[in-house]
Amino acid sequence: MSLLPILEFPDPRLRTVAEPVTVFNDELRQLIKDMFETMYDAPGIGLAATQINVHQRIITIDTSEEKNDPLVVINPQVEILTDETEKLQEGCLSVPGFYEDVIRPNRIRLTAQDEQGETYSLEADDLLAVCIQHEIDHLEGKLFVDYLSPLKRTRIRSKLDKLHRQKA
Ligand code: QAP
Ligand code: CO
């Protein structure tokens, strides 16, 4: 098991569009274990492979209080089930320290594969629905800051740039 380094905004590698997973082997399952370890350690409720610089369509999620309900999401497809939206304060392990309201559809149907390649489908609402959409955005090279005003996004970028310079 190992903790994986997480790319931070505005790293251009976060803009990469991820490729579908075609091989379901032990290497994939080990990567998923490491993604859960990294996500739980943060602690976070969702992590997309893009964030650890692996550009394949793989997501780990656990929105449970007890952190005992891991969901593996590979090659996801989403159908929006309602016109109703949810305004939720979102954060992101790739945008550490910043949280802003984002509006998204609040009921979806997810169809995806698990770590064995088995296809499943589930309905999600509220936090889980939002988290799934946030993570799928990562696979498309999109971040929650893209939904904010240009002013807010620029401020966040400047502050993180400064932090990254101090670290370097
Ligand atoms: C996406 O994000 C999400 O800034 C998952 O310093 C978040 O797990 C979807 C985190 C909220 C919907 C609502 C963020 C950890 C974790 C930080 C996360 C931080 C440490 C973010
Ligand atoms: Co994120």
Coordinates of N, CA, C and O and ligand atoms in Angstrom, one line a residue:
M1 N 0.9 -1.2 0.0 CA 0.0 0.0 0.0 C 0.9 1.2 0.0 O 1.9 1.3 0.6
S2 N 0.4 2.3 -0.7 CA 1.2 3.5 -0.6 C 0.3 4.7 -0.9 O -0.7 4.7 -1.6
L3 N 0.8 5.8 -0.3 CA 0.1 7.1 -0.5 C 0.7 7.7 -1.8 O 1.9 7.7 -2.0
L4 N -0.2 8.2 -2.6 CA 0.2 8.8 -3.9 C 0.1 10.3 -3.9 O -0.8 10.9 -3.3
P5 N 1.1 11.0 -4.5 CA 1.1 12.4 -4.5 C 0.0 12.9 -5.4 O -0.3 12.4 -6.5
I6 N -0.7 14.0 -4.9 CA -1.8 14.6 -5.6 C -1.5 15.9 -6.4 O -0.8 16.8 -5.8
L7 N -1.8 15.9 -7.6 CA -1.6 17.2 -8.4 C -2.5 18.3 -7.9 O -3.6 18.0 -7.5
E8 N -1.9 19.5 -7.9 CA -2.7 20.7 -7.4 C -2.9 21.7 -8.5 O -2.0 22.0 -9.3
F9 N -4.1 22.3 -8.6 CA -4.4 23.4 -9.4 C -3.4 24.5 -9.2 O -3.1 24.8 -8.1
P10 N -2.9 25.2 -10.3 CA -3.3 25.0 -11.7 C -2.4 24.1 -12.5 O -2.2 24.4 -13.7
D11 N -2.0 23.0 -12.0 CA -1.1 22.1 -12.7 C -1.8 21.7 -14.0 O -3.0 21.1 -14.0
P12 N -1.2 21.9 -15.2 CA -1.8 21.6 -16.5 C -2.2 20.1 -16.7 O -3.1 19.8 -17.5
R13 N -1.5 19.2 -16.0 CA -1.8 17.8 -16.1 C -3.2 17.5 -15.7 O -3.8 16.5 -16.1
L14 N -3.8 18.4 -14.8 CA -5.2 18.2 -14.4 C -6.2 18.4 -15.5 O -7.4 18.1 -15.4
R15 N -5.7 18.9 -16.6 CA -6.6 19.2 -17.8 C -6.6 18.0 -18.8 O -7.2 18.1 -19.8
T16 N -5.9 17.0 -18.5 CA -5.8 15.8 -19.4 C -7.2 15.1 -19.4 O -7.8 14.9 -18.3
V17 N -7.6 14.7 -20.6 CA -8.8 13.8 -20.7 C -8.4 12.4 -20.5 O -7.5 11.9 -21.2
A18 N -9.0 11.7 -19.6 CA -8.6 10.3 -19.3 C -9.2 9.3 -20.3 O -10.3 9.5 -20.9
E19 N -8.5 8.2 -20.5 CA -8.8 7.1 -21.4 C -9.6 6.0 -20.7 O -9.4 5.8 -19.5
P20 N -10.5 5.3 -21.4 CA -11.3 4.2 -20.8 C -10.3 3.1 -20.3 O -9.3 2.9 -20.9
V21 N -10.7 2.4 -19.2 CA -10.0 1.3 -18.8 C -10.4 0.1 -19.6 O -11.6 -0.1 -19.8
T22 N -9.5 -0.7 -20.1 CA -9.8 -1.9 -20.9 C -9.3 -3.2 -20.3 O -9.8 -4.3 -20.6
V23 N -8.3 -3.1 -19.4 CA -7.7 -4.2 -18.7 C -8.0 -4.2 -17.2 O -7.6 -3.3 -16.5
F24 N -8.7 -5.3 -16.7 CA -9.0 -5.3 -15.3 C -8.1 -6.4 -14.7 O -8.5 -7.6 -14.7
N25 N -7.0 -6.0 -14.2 CA -6.0 -6.9 -13.7 C -5.6 -6.5 -12.3 O -6.1 -5.5 -11.7
D26 N -4.6 -7.3 -11.7 CA -4.2 -7.0 -10.3 C -3.5 -5.6 -10.2 O -3.6 -5.0 -9.1
E27 N -2.9 -5.2 -11.3 CA -2.2 -3.9 -11.2 C -3.2 -2.8 -11.0 O -3.1 -1.9 -10.3
L28 N -4.4 -2.9 -11.8 CA -5.5 -2.0 -11.6 C -6.0 -2.0 -10.2 O -6.2 -1.0 -9.6
R29 N -6.2 -3.2 -9.7 CA -6.8 -3.4 -8.3 C -5.8 -2.8 -7.3 O -6.2 -2.2 -6.3
Q30 N -4.5 -2.9 -7.5 CA -3.5 -2.3 -6.5 C -3.6 -0.8 -6.6 O -3.6 -0.1 -5.6
L31 N -3.7 -0.3 -7.8 CA -3.8 1.2 -8.0 C -5.1 1.7 -7.2 O -5.0 2.7 -6.5
I32 N -6.2 1.0 -7.3 CA -7.4 1.4 -6.7 C -7.2 1.3 -5.1 O -7.7 2.3 -4.4
K33 N -6.6 0.3 -4.6 CA -6.3 0.2 -3.2 C -5.5 1.5 -2.7 O -5.7 2.1 -1.7
D34 N -4.5 1.8 -3.5 CA -3.6 3.0 -3.2 C -4.4 4.3 -3.3 O -4.2 5.2 -2.5
M35 N -5.4 4.3 -4.2 CA -6.2 5.5 -4.4 C -7.1 5.7 -3.1 O -7.3 6.8 -2.6
F36 N -7.7 4.5 -2.6 CA -8.5 4.6 -1.4 C -7.6 5.0 -0.2 O -8.0 5.9 0.6
E37 N -6.4 4.5 -0.1 CA -5.5 4.8 1.0 C -5.2 6.3 1.0 O -5.3 7.0 2.0
T38 N -4.9 6.8 -0.2 CA -4.6 8.2 -0.4 C -5.8 9.1 -0.1 O -5.7 10.1 0.6
M39 N -7.0 8.7 -0.5 CA -8.3 9.5 -0.3 C -8.6 9.5 1.2 O -8.9 10.5 1.8
Y40 N -8.6 8.3 1.9 CA -8.9 8.3 3.3 C -7.9 9.0 4.1 O -8.3 9.6 5.1
D41 N -6.7 9.0 3.7 CA -5.6 9.7 4.5 C -5.8 11.2 4.5 O -5.4 11.9 5.4
A42 N -6.3 11.7 3.4 CA -6.4 13.2 3.1 C -7.0 14.0 4.2 O -6.4 15.0 4.7
P43 N -8.2 13.8 4.8 CA -9.2 12.8 4.3 C -10.1 13.5 3.3 O -10.4 14.6 3.3
G44 N -10.5 12.6 2.3 CA -11.4 13.1 1.3 C -12.6 12.1 1.0 O -12.5 11.0 1.5
I45 N -13.6 12.5 0.3 CA -14.7 11.7 0.0 C -14.7 11.2 -1.5 O -15.5 10.3 -1.8
G46 N -13.8 11.7 -2.3 CA -13.7 11.3 -3.7 C -12.3 11.6 -4.2 O -11.7 12.6 -3.9
L47 N -11.9 10.7 -5.1 CA -10.6 11.0 -5.8 C -10.7 10.4 -7.2 O -11.1 9.2 -7.4
A48 N -10.2 11.1 -8.2 CA -10.2 10.6 -9.6 C -8.7 10.4 -9.9 O -7.8 11.1 -9.5
A49 N -8.5 9.4 -10.8 CA -7.1 9.0 -11.1 C -6.3 10.1 -11.7 O -5.1 10.3 -11.5
T50 N -7.0 11.0 -12.4 CA -6.4 12.2 -13.0 C -5.6 13.0 -11.9 O -4.5 13.5 -12.2
Q51 N -6.1 13.0 -10.7 CA -5.5 13.8 -9.6 C -4.2 13.2 -9.2 O -3.4 13.9 -8.5
I52 N -4.0 11.9 -9.5 CA -2.7 11.3 -9.1 C -1.9 11.0 -10.4 O -1.0 10.2 -10.4
N53 N -2.2 11.8 -11.5 CA -1.5 11.8 -12.7 C -1.6 10.4 -13.4 O -0.6 10.1 -14.1
V54 N -2.7 9.7 -13.2 CA -3.0 8.5 -14.0 C -4.2 8.8 -14.8 O -5.2 9.1 -14.3
H55 N -4.0 8.8 -16.2 CA -5.1 9.3 -17.0 C -6.0 8.3 -17.6 O -6.1 8.1 -18.8
Q56 N -6.5 7.5 -16.7 CA -7.5 6.5 -17.0 C -8.8 6.7 -16.2 O -8.8 7.4 -15.1
R57 N -9.9 6.2 -16.7 CA -11.2 6.6 -16.2 C -11.6 5.8 -14.9 O -12.4 4.8 -14.9
I58 N -10.9 6.1 -13.8 CA -11.0 5.4 -12.5 C -11.3 6.5 -11.4 O -10.6 7.5 -11.3
I59 N -12.3 6.2 -10.6 CA -12.6 7.0 -9.4 C -12.8 6.2 -8.2 O -13.4 5.1 -8.3
T60 N -12.4 6.7 -7.0 CA -12.8 6.1 -5.8 C -13.6 7.2 -5.0 O -13.4 8.4 -5.0
I61 N -14.7 6.6 -4.3 CA -15.6 7.5 -3.6 C -16.0 6.8 -2.3 O -16.1 5.6 -2.2
D62 N -16.1 7.6 -1.2 CA -16.8 7.1 0.0 C -17.4 8.3 0.7 O -16.6 9.1 1.4
T63 N -18.7 8.5 0.6 CA -19.3 9.7 1.3 C -19.9 9.3 2.6 O -20.6 10.1 3.2
S64 N -19.7 8.0 3.1 CA -20.3 7.6 4.4 C -19.6 8.3 5.5 O -18.4 8.6 5.5
E65 N -20.3 8.5 6.6 CA -19.7 9.1 7.9 C -18.6 8.2 8.4 O -17.6 8.6 8.9
E66 N -18.9 6.9 8.4 CA -18.0 5.9 9.0 C -16.8 5.5 8.2 O -16.0 4.7 8.6
K67 N -16.8 6.0 6.9 CA -15.7 5.7 6.0 C -15.6 4.2 5.8 O -14.5 3.6 5.8
N68 N -16.8 3.6 5.6 CA -16.8 2.1 5.5 C -17.7 1.7 4.3 O -18.3 0.6 4.3
D69 N -17.8 2.6 3.3 CA -18.7 2.3 2.1 C -18.0 2.7 0.8 O -18.5 3.6 0.1
P70 N -16.9 2.0 0.5 CA -16.1 2.4 -0.6 C -16.8 2.0 -1.9 O -17.4 1.0 -2.1
L71 N -16.8 3.0 -2.9 CA -17.4 2.8 -4.2 C -16.3 3.0 -5.3 O -15.7 4.0 -5.3
V72 N -16.2 1.9 -6.1 CA -15.2 2.0 -7.2 C -16.0 2.3 -8.5 O -17.0 1.6 -8.8
V73 N -15.5 3.3 -9.2 CA -16.3 3.8 -10.4 C -15.3 3.8 -11.5 O -14.4 4.7 -11.6
I74 N -15.5 2.9 -12.5 CA -14.6 2.8 -13.6 C -15.5 3.0 -14.9 O -16.6 2.4 -15.0
N75 N -14.9 3.7 -15.8 CA -15.7 4.0 -17.1 C -17.1 4.5 -16.9 O -18.0 3.9 -17.5
P76 N -17.3 5.5 -16.1 CA -18.7 5.9 -15.7 C -19.4 6.6 -16.8 O -18.9 7.2 -17.7
Q77 N -20.8 6.4 -16.8 CA -21.7 7.1 -17.6 C -22.8 7.6 -16.7 O -23.2 6.9 -15.8
V78 N -23.3 8.8 -16.9 CA -24.2 9.4 -16.0 C -25.5 9.9 -16.8 O -25.3 10.5 -17.9
E79 N -26.6 9.6 -16.2 CA -27.9 10.1 -16.7 C -28.5 11.0 -15.7 O -28.6 10.6 -14.5
I80 N -28.8 12.2 -16.0 CA -29.4 13.2 -15.1 C -30.9 12.8 -15.0 O -31.6 12.7 -16.0
L81 N -31.4 12.7 -13.8 CA -32.8 12.2 -13.6 C -33.8 13.3 -13.2 O -35.0 13.0 -13.1
T82 N -33.3 14.5 -13.0 CA -34.2 15.5 -12.6 C -33.7 16.9 -13.0 O -32.6 17.1 -13.3
D83 N -34.7 17.9 -13.0 CA -34.3 19.3 -13.3 C -33.9 19.9 -12.0 O -33.4 21.1 -12.0
E84 N -34.2 19.2 -10.8 CA -33.8 19.9 -9.6 C -32.3 19.9 -9.4 O -31.6 19.0 -9.8
T85 N -31.9 21.0 -8.8 CA -30.4 21.2 -8.5 C -30.1 21.2 -7.1 O -31.0 21.3 -6.2
E86 N -28.8 21.1 -6.8 CA -28.3 21.1 -5.4 C -27.2 22.1 -5.4 O -26.3 22.1 -6.2
K87 N -27.3 23.0 -4.4 CA -26.2 24.0 -4.2 C -25.4 23.5 -3.0 O -25.9 23.5 -1.9
L88 N -24.2 23.1 -3.3 CA -23.4 22.5 -2.2 C -22.0 23.1 -2.2 O -21.5 23.4 -3.3
Q89 N -21.5 23.3 -1.1 CA -20.1 23.8 -1.0 C -19.1 22.6 -1.3 O -19.1 21.6 -0.7
E90 N -18.4 22.8 -2.4 CA -17.5 21.8 -2.9 C -16.0 22.1 -2.5 O -15.7 23.3 -2.5
G91 N -15.3 21.1 -2.3 CA -13.8 21.3 -2.1 C -13.2 20.3 -3.1 O -13.9 19.6 -3.8
C92 N -11.9 20.2 -3.0 CA -11.2 19.3 -3.9 C -9.8 19.1 -3.4 O -9.1 20.0 -3.0
L93 N -9.3 17.8 -3.4 CA -7.9 17.6 -2.9 C -6.9 18.2 -3.8 O -5.8 18.5 -3.3
S94 N -7.3 18.6 -5.0 CA -6.4 19.3 -5.9 C -6.5 20.8 -5.8 O -5.8 21.5 -6.5
V95 N -7.4 21.3 -4.9 CA -7.5 22.7 -4.7 C -7.6 22.9 -3.2 O -8.6 23.4 -2.6
P96 N -6.5 22.5 -2.5 CA -6.6 22.4 -1.0 C -6.8 23.8 -0.3 O -6.2 24.8 -0.7
G97 N -7.7 23.7 0.6 CA -8.0 24.9 1.4 C -9.1 25.8 0.9 O -9.4 26.8 1.5
F98 N -9.7 25.5 -0.3 CA -10.7 26.4 -0.9 C -12.0 25.6 -1.0 O -12.0 24.4 -1.5
Y99 N -13.1 26.2 -0.6 CA -14.5 25.6 -0.7 C -15.4 26.7 -1.2 O -15.5 27.8 -0.7
E100 N -16.2 26.3 -2.3 CA -17.1 27.3 -2.8 C -18.4 26.5 -3.3 O -18.4 25.4 -3.6
D101 N -19.5 27.3 -3.3 CA -20.8 26.7 -3.7 C -20.8 26.4 -5.2 O -20.3 27.2 -6.0
V102 N -21.3 25.2 -5.6 CA -21.5 24.9 -7.0 C -22.9 24.3 -7.1 O -23.4 23.6 -6.2
I103 N -23.6 24.6 -8.2 CA -24.9 24.1 -8.5 C -24.8 23.0 -9.5 O -24.2 23.2 -10.5
R104 N -25.5 21.9 -9.1 CA -25.5 20.7 -10.1 C -26.8 20.0 -9.9 O -27.5 20.1 -8.9
P105 N -27.2 19.2 -11.0 CA -28.3 18.3 -10.8 C -28.2 17.4 -9.6 O -27.1 17.0 -9.3
N106 N -29.3 17.2 -8.9 CA -29.2 16.5 -7.6 C -29.6 15.0 -7.6 O -29.6 14.4 -6.6
R107 N -30.1 14.5 -8.8 CA -30.4 13.1 -8.9 C -29.9 12.5 -10.2 O -30.2 13.1 -11.3
I108 N -29.1 11.5 -10.1 CA -28.5 10.9 -11.3 C -28.6 9.4 -11.2 O -28.8 8.8 -10.2
R109 N -28.5 8.8 -12.4 CA -28.2 7.3 -12.5 C -26.8 7.1 -13.0 O -26.4 7.7 -14.0
L110 N -26.0 6.4 -12.3 CA -24.6 6.1 -12.6 C -24.6 4.6 -13.2 O -25.1 3.7 -12.5
T111 N -24.0 4.5 -14.3 CA -23.6 3.1 -14.8 C -22.1 3.1 -15.0 O -21.5 4.0 -15.6
A112 N -21.5 2.1 -14.4 CA -20.0 2.0 -14.3 C -19.6 0.6 -14.2 O -20.4 -0.3 -14.0
Q113 N -18.3 0.4 -14.2 CA -17.7 -1.0 -13.9 C -17.0 -0.9 -12.6 O -16.5 0.1 -12.1
D114 N -16.9 -2.1 -11.9 CA -16.2 -2.2 -10.7 C -14.8 -2.7 -11.0 O -14.4 -2.9 -12.2
E115 N -14.0 -3.0 -10.0 CA -12.6 -3.4 -10.2 C -12.4 -4.8 -10.8 O -11.3 -5.2 -11.2
Q116 N -13.5 -5.6 -10.9 CA -13.5 -6.9 -11.6 C -14.0 -6.7 -13.1 O -14.0 -7.7 -13.8
G117 N -14.4 -5.5 -13.4 CA -15.0 -5.3 -14.8 C -16.5 -5.5 -14.9 O -17.0 -5.4 -16.0
E118 N -17.1 -5.8 -13.7 CA -18.6 -6.0 -13.7 C -19.3 -4.7 -13.8 O -19.0 -3.8 -13.1
T119 N -20.3 -4.7 -14.7 CA -21.1 -3.4 -14.9 C -22.1 -3.4 -13.8 O -22.8 -4.4 -13.5
Y120 N -22.3 -2.2 -13.2 CA -23.4 -2.0 -12.3 C -24.1 -0.7 -12.5 O -23.5 0.2 -13.3
S121 N -25.2 -0.5 -11.9 CA -25.9 0.8 -12.1 C -26.6 1.1 -10.8 O -27.0 0.2 -10.0
L122 N -26.6 2.4 -10.4 CA -27.2 2.8 -9.2 C -27.7 4.2 -9.3 O -27.3 5.0 -10.2
E123 N -28.7 4.5 -8.5 CA -29.3 5.9 -8.5 C -28.6 6.6 -7.3 O -28.5 6.0 -6.2
A124 N -28.3 7.9 -7.5 CA -27.7 8.6 -6.4 C -28.3 10.0 -6.3 O -28.8 10.5 -7.3
D125 N -28.4 10.5 -5.1 CA -28.9 11.9 -4.9 C -28.0 12.6 -3.9 O -27.0 12.1 -3.4
D126 N -28.3 13.9 -3.8 CA -27.6 14.8 -2.8 C -26.1 14.7 -2.9 O -25.5 14.7 -4.0
L127 N -25.4 14.5 -1.8 CA -23.9 14.5 -1.7 C -23.3 13.5 -2.7 O -22.3 13.8 -3.4
L128 N -23.8 12.3 -2.7 CA -23.2 11.2 -3.5 C -23.4 11.6 -5.0 O -22.4 11.5 -5.8
A129 N -24.5 12.1 -5.4 CA -24.7 12.5 -6.8 C -23.8 13.7 -7.2 O -23.2 13.6 -8.3
V130 N -23.6 14.6 -6.3 CA -22.7 15.7 -6.5 C -21.2 15.2 -6.6 O -20.5 15.6 -7.5
C131 N -20.9 14.4 -5.7 CA -19.5 13.8 -5.7 C -19.2 13.1 -7.0 O -18.1 13.3 -7.5
I132 N -20.1 12.2 -7.4 CA -19.9 11.5 -8.6 C -19.7 12.5 -9.8 O -18.7 12.3 -10.6
Q133 N -20.5 13.5 -9.9 CA -20.3 14.5 -11.0 C -19.0 15.2 -10.9 O -18.4 15.5 -11.9
H134 N -18.6 15.6 -9.7 CA -17.4 16.3 -9.5 C -16.2 15.4 -9.9 O -15.3 15.9 -10.6
E135 N -16.2 14.2 -9.6 CA -15.1 13.3 -9.9 C -15.1 12.9 -11.4 O -14.0 12.9 -12.0
I136 N -16.3 12.8 -12.1 CA -16.3 12.5 -13.5 C -15.8 13.8 -14.2 O -15.0 13.6 -15.2
D137 N -16.0 15.0 -13.8 CA -15.4 16.2 -14.3 C -13.9 16.1 -14.4 O -13.3 16.4 -15.4
H138 N -13.3 15.5 -13.3 CA -11.8 15.4 -13.3 C -11.4 14.6 -14.5 O -10.3 14.9 -15.1
L139 N -12.1 13.5 -14.9 CA -11.7 12.6 -16.0 C -11.8 13.3 -17.3 O -11.2 12.9 -18.3
E140 N -12.6 14.4 -17.3 CA -12.7 15.3 -18.5 C -11.8 16.5 -18.5 O -11.8 17.4 -19.3
G141 N -10.9 16.5 -17.5 CA -10.0 17.6 -17.3 C -10.6 18.9 -16.7 O -10.1 20.0 -16.9
K142 N -11.8 18.7 -16.1 CA -12.5 19.8 -15.5 C -12.4 19.9 -14.0 O -12.4 18.8 -13.4
L143 N -12.4 21.1 -13.4 CA -12.3 21.3 -12.0 C -13.5 22.1 -11.5 O -14.0 22.9 -12.3
F144 N -13.8 22.0 -10.2 CA -15.0 22.8 -9.7 C -14.7 24.3 -9.8 O -15.7 25.0 -9.9
V145 N -13.5 24.7 -9.8 CA -13.2 26.1 -9.9 C -13.6 26.7 -11.3 O -13.8 27.9 -11.4
D146 N -13.8 25.8 -12.3 CA -14.2 26.2 -13.6 C -15.6 26.8 -13.6 O -16.1 27.5 -14.5
Y147 N -16.4 26.4 -12.5 CA -17.8 26.9 -12.4 C -17.9 28.2 -11.6 O -19.0 28.8 -11.6
L148 N -16.8 28.7 -11.1 CA -16.8 29.9 -10.3 C -16.5 31.1 -11.3 O -16.2 30.9 -12.4
S149 N -16.7 32.3 -10.7 CA -16.4 33.5 -11.5 C -14.9 33.5 -11.9 O -14.1 33.0 -11.1
P150 N -14.6 34.2 -13.0 CA -13.2 34.3 -13.3 C -12.4 35.0 -12.2 O -11.2 34.6 -11.9
L151 N -13.0 35.9 -11.5 CA -12.3 36.6 -10.4 C -11.9 35.7 -9.3 O -10.8 35.6 -8.8
K152 N -12.9 34.8 -8.9 CA -12.7 33.9 -7.8 C -11.6 32.9 -8.2 O -10.7 32.5 -7.4
R153 N -11.7 32.4 -9.5 CA -10.8 31.4 -9.9 C -9.4 32.0 -10.0 O -8.4 31.3 -9.6
T154 N -9.2 33.2 -10.4 CA -7.9 33.8 -10.5 C -7.3 34.0 -9.1 O -6.1 33.8 -8.9
R155 N -8.2 34.4 -8.1 CA -7.7 34.6 -6.8 C -7.2 33.2 -6.2 O -6.1 33.2 -5.5
I156 N -7.9 32.2 -6.4 CA -7.5 30.9 -5.9 C -6.2 30.4 -6.6 O -5.3 30.0 -5.9
R157 N -6.1 30.7 -7.9 CA -4.9 30.3 -8.7 C -3.7 31.1 -8.1 O -2.6 30.5 -7.8
S158 N -3.8 32.4 -7.9 CA -2.7 33.2 -7.3 C -2.3 32.7 -6.0 O -1.1 32.6 -5.7
K159 N -3.2 32.4 -5.1 CA -2.9 31.9 -3.7 C -2.2 30.6 -3.8 O -1.2 30.4 -3.1
L160 N -2.6 29.7 -4.6 CA -2.0 28.4 -4.7 C -0.6 28.5 -5.4 O 0.3 27.8 -5.0
D161 N -0.5 29.3 -6.4 CA 0.8 29.6 -7.1 C 1.8 30.0 -6.0 O 2.9 29.5 -6.0
K162 N 1.4 30.9 -5.2 CA 2.3 31.5 -4.2 C 2.7 30.4 -3.2 O 3.9 30.3 -2.9
L163 N 1.7 29.6 -2.7 CA 2.0 28.5 -1.8 C 3.0 27.5 -2.5 O 4.0 27.0 -1.9
H164 N 2.8 27.2 -3.8 CA 3.7 26.3 -4.5 C 5.1 26.8 -4.6 O 6.1 26.1 -4.5
R165 N 5.2 28.2 -4.8 CA 6.5 28.8 -4.9 C 7.2 28.7 -3.6 O 8.4 28.5 -3.5
Q166 N 6.5 28.9 -2.5 CA 7.1 28.8 -1.2 C 7.6 27.4 -0.9 O 8.7 27.3 -0.2
K167 N 6.9 26.4 -1.3 CA 7.3 25.0 -1.1 C 8.5 24.7 -1.9 O 9.4 23.9 -1.5
A168 N 8.6 25.3 -3.2 CA 9.7 24.9 -4.1 C 11.1 25.4 -3.6 O 11.2 26.2 -2.7
Ligands
QAP1 C1 -15.2 16.2 -4.0 O1 -13.4 16.4 -2.5 C2 -16.4 16.9 -3.3 O2 -9.4 21.5 0.5 C3 -14.3 15.4 -3.1 O3 -7.6 20.9 2.4 C4 -16.2 17.6 -2.2 O4 -12.8 14.9 -0.9 C5 -17.6 16.7 -3.8 C6 -10.2 18.0 0.9 C7 -17.3 18.2 -1.6 C8 -18.7 17.3 -3.2 C9 -18.6 18.1 -2.0 C10 -10.3 19.3 0.5 C11 -9.3 17.6 1.9 C12 -11.1 16.9 0.3 C13 -9.4 20.2 1.0 C14 -12.7 16.1 -1.4 C15 -8.5 19.9 1.9 C16 -8.4 18.6 2.4 C17 -11.9 17.1 -0.8
CO2 CO -11.8 17.1 -7.0

